[in-house]
XYZ file of C-alpha atoms in Angstrom:
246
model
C 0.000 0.000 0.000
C 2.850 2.447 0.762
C 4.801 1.977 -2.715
C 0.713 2.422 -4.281
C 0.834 5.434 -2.177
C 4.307 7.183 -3.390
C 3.146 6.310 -7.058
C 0.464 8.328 -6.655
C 2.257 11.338 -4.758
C 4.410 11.443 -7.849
C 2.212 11.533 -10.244
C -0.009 14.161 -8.864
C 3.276 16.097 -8.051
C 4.066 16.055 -11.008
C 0.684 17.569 -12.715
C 1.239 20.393 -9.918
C 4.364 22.104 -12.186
C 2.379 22.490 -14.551
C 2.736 26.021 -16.365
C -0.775 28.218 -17.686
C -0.333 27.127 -21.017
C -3.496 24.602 -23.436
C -2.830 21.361 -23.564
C -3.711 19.613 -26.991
C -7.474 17.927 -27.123
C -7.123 13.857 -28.059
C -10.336 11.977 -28.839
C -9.493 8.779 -27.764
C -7.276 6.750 -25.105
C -6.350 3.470 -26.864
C -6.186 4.740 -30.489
C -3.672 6.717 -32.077
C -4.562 9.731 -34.612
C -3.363 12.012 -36.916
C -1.683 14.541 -34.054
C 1.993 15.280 -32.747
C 3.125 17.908 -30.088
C 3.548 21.738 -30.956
C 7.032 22.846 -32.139
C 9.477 23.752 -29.070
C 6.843 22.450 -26.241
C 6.394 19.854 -23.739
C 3.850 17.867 -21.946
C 2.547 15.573 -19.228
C 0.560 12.429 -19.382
C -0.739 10.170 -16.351
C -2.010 6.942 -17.768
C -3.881 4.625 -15.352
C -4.939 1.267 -17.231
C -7.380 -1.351 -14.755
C -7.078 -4.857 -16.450
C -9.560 -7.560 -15.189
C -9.670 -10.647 -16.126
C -12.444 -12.200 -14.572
C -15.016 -9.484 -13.500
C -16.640 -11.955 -11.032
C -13.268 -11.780 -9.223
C -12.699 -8.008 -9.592
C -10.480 -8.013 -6.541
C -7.649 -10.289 -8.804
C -6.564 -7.491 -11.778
C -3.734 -5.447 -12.714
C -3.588 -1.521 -12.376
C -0.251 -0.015 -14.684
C 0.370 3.685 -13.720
C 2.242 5.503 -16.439
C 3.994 8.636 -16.583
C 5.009 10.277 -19.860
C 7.027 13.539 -21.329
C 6.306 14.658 -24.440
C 8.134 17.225 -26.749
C 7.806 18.675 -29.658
C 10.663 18.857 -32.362
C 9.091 20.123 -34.913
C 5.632 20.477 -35.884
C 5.283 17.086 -37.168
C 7.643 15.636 -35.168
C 8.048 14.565 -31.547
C 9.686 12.529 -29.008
C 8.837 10.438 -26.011
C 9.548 8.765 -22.796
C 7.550 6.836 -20.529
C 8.021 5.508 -17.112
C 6.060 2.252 -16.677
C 4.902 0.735 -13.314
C 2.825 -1.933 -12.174
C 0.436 -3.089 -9.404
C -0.801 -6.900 -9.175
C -3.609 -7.494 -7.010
C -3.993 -11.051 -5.981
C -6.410 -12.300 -4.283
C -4.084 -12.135 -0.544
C -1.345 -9.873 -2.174
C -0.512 -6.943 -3.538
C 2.786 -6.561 -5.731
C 4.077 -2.747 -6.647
C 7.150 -2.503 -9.036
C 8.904 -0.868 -11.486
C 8.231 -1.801 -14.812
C 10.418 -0.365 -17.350
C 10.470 2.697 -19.923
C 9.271 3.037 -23.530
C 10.684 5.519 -25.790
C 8.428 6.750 -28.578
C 8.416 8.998 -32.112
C 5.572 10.273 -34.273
C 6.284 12.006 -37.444
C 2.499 13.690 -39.408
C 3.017 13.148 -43.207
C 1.730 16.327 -44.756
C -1.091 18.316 -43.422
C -4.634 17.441 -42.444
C -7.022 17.437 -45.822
C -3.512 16.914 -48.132
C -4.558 13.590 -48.835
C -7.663 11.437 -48.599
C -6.737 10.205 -45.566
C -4.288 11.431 -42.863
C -1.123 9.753 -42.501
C 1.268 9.259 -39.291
C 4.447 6.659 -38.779
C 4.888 5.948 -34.756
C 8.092 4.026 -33.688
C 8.766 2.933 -30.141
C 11.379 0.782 -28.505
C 9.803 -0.844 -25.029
C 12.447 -2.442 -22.315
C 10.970 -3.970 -19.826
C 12.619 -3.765 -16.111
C 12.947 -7.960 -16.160
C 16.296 -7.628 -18.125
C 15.726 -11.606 -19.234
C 12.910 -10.652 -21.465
C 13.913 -9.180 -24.805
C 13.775 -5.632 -26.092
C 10.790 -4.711 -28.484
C 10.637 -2.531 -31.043
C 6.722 -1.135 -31.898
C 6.040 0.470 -34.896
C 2.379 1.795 -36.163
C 0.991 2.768 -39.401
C -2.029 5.384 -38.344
C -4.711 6.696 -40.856
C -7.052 9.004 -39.664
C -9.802 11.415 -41.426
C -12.014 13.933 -40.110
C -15.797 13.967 -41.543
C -17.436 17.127 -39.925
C -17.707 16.602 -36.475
C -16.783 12.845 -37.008
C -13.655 11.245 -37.008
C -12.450 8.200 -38.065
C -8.816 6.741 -37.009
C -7.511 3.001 -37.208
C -3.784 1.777 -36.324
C -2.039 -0.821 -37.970
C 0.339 -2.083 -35.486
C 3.471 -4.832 -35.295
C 5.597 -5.356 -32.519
C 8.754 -7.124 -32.781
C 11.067 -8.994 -30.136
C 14.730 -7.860 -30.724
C 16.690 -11.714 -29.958
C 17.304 -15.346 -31.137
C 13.404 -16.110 -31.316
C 12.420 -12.619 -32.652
C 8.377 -13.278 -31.890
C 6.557 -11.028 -34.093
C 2.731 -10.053 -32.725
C 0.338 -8.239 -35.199
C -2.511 -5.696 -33.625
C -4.968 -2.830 -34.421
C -6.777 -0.366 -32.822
C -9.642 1.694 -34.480
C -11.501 4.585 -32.800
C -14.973 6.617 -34.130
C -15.742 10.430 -32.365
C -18.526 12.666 -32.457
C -17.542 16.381 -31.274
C -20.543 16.823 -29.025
C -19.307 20.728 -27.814
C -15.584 22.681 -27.861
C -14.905 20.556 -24.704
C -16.593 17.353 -25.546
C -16.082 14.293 -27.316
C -17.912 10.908 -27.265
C -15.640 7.872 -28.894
C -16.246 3.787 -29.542
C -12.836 2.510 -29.433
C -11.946 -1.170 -30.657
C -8.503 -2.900 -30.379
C -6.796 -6.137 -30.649
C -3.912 -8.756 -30.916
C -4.633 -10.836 -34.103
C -1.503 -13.061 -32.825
C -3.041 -13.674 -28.975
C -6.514 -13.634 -30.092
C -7.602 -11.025 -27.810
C -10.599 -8.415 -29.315
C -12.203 -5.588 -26.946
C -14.885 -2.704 -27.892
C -16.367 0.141 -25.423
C -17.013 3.569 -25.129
C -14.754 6.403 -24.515
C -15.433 10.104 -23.737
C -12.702 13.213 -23.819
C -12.952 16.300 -22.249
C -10.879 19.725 -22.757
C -10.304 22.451 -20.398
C -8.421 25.329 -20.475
C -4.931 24.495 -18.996
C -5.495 20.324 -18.679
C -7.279 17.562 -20.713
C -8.554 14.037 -19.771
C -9.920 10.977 -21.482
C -11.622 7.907 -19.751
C -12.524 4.596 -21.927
C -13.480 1.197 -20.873
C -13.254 -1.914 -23.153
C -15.123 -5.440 -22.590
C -13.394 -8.614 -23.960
C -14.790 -10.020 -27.329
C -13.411 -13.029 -27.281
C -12.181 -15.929 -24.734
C -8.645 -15.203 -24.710
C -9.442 -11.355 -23.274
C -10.196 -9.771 -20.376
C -13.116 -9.304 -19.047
C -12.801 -5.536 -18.894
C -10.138 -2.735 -19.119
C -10.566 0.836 -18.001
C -8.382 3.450 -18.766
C -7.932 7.150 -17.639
C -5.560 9.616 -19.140
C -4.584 13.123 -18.131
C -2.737 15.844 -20.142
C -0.724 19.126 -18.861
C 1.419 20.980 -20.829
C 4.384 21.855 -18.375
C 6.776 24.021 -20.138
C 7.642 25.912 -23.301
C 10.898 25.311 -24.658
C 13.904 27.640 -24.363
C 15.584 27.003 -27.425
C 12.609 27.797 -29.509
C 10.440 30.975 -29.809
């Protein structure tokens, strides 16, 4: 309970350096669209992803805090690192540890409307903190295209294991939004592992203020291999402008 504790100290530190500066609105919290950070700026994300597997024994799940800093190279370009932790609730136990860092690019191809559908290229290398299992390298192929106040974005994914075996797992992730109001956004997010047979589909809503925004989606398992249910909530600060740019 303590470590839970100082996880969540940090993280809410953290959000308190936050500068009075607009944090960029995303739609969704599993899907990926056609967005990157503003030249010479950085931000703040909190993740918190619930993973159940069996929601008749909702005590037994898996809560992974993460913390990540964004920045903006260009405007099309960005960099990121995130700080990955976990908490495994058993059903007499609780387990808190460190869980490893992903670093992560996004580079926009053109600008929005250019072509008939918007194109992005993420790349991310994930180590995990158990130094036996191997490095991965991420990448994702994102198409996105806004319809009035719809939009449309889907994800091809492949992640590949960087050793002797070299495992190679191929996913998506596909998200639908309806702009509601300035502030407000209602989503239906689907994702899933082709390779581990594991589908989900659920709502999501986003909301923007003026200085913060935060996005809150919850999947149900489609198929046997899944969980029963995932929740996920996601906060956003921008926390500094960059010197070296004006």
């Amino acid at each position: 309970m303590r470590k839970e504790l100082l996880i969540l100290i940090l993280m809410v530190s953290m959000l308190n350096i936050a500068f009075n500066a607009r944090a960029d609105w995303r739609r969704y919290v599993w899907t990926y669209e056609y967005m990157t950070m503003r030249k010479g700026t950085f931000e703040l994300e909190t993740y918190v992803t619930s993973e159940i597997p069996d929601v008749n024994k909702s005590n037994v799940n898996t809560v992974k805090p993460l913390l990540e800093l964004e920045y903006g190279i260009t405007d099309r370009w960005d960099l990121a690192i995130y700080q990955l932790f976990k908490v495994s609730n058993k059903s007499k136990e609780t387990d808190t540890e460190y869980d490893g860092f992903k670093l992560r690019t996004r580079y926009r191809i053109g600008e929005k409307g250019q072509f008939i559908l918007d194109p992005l290229l993420y790349f991310e290398y994930i180590r995990e903190e158990e130094l036996s299992k191997p490095n991965v390298l991420e990448a994702k192929l994102v198409f996105a295209k806004d319809i009035g106040r719809y939009n449309f974005s889907y994800n091809q994914i492949v992640k590949q294991e960087v050793d002797n075996r070299g495992e190679t797992e191929n996913e998506y992730a596909f998200g639908s939004s309806y702009e509601l109001s300035r502030r407000l956004r209602l989503g239906l997010e689907s994702k899933g592992n082709y390779t581990k047979e594991k589908f989900y589909l659920g709502p999501s809503v986003s909301f923007a203020a003026d200085k913060f925004w935060a996005g809150l989606g919850m999947l149900t398992g489609m198929s046997a291999k899944s969980d029963d249910l995932q929740v996920r909530l996601i906060i956003r600060y921008p926390i500094l402008k960059s010197l070296f740019f004006t």
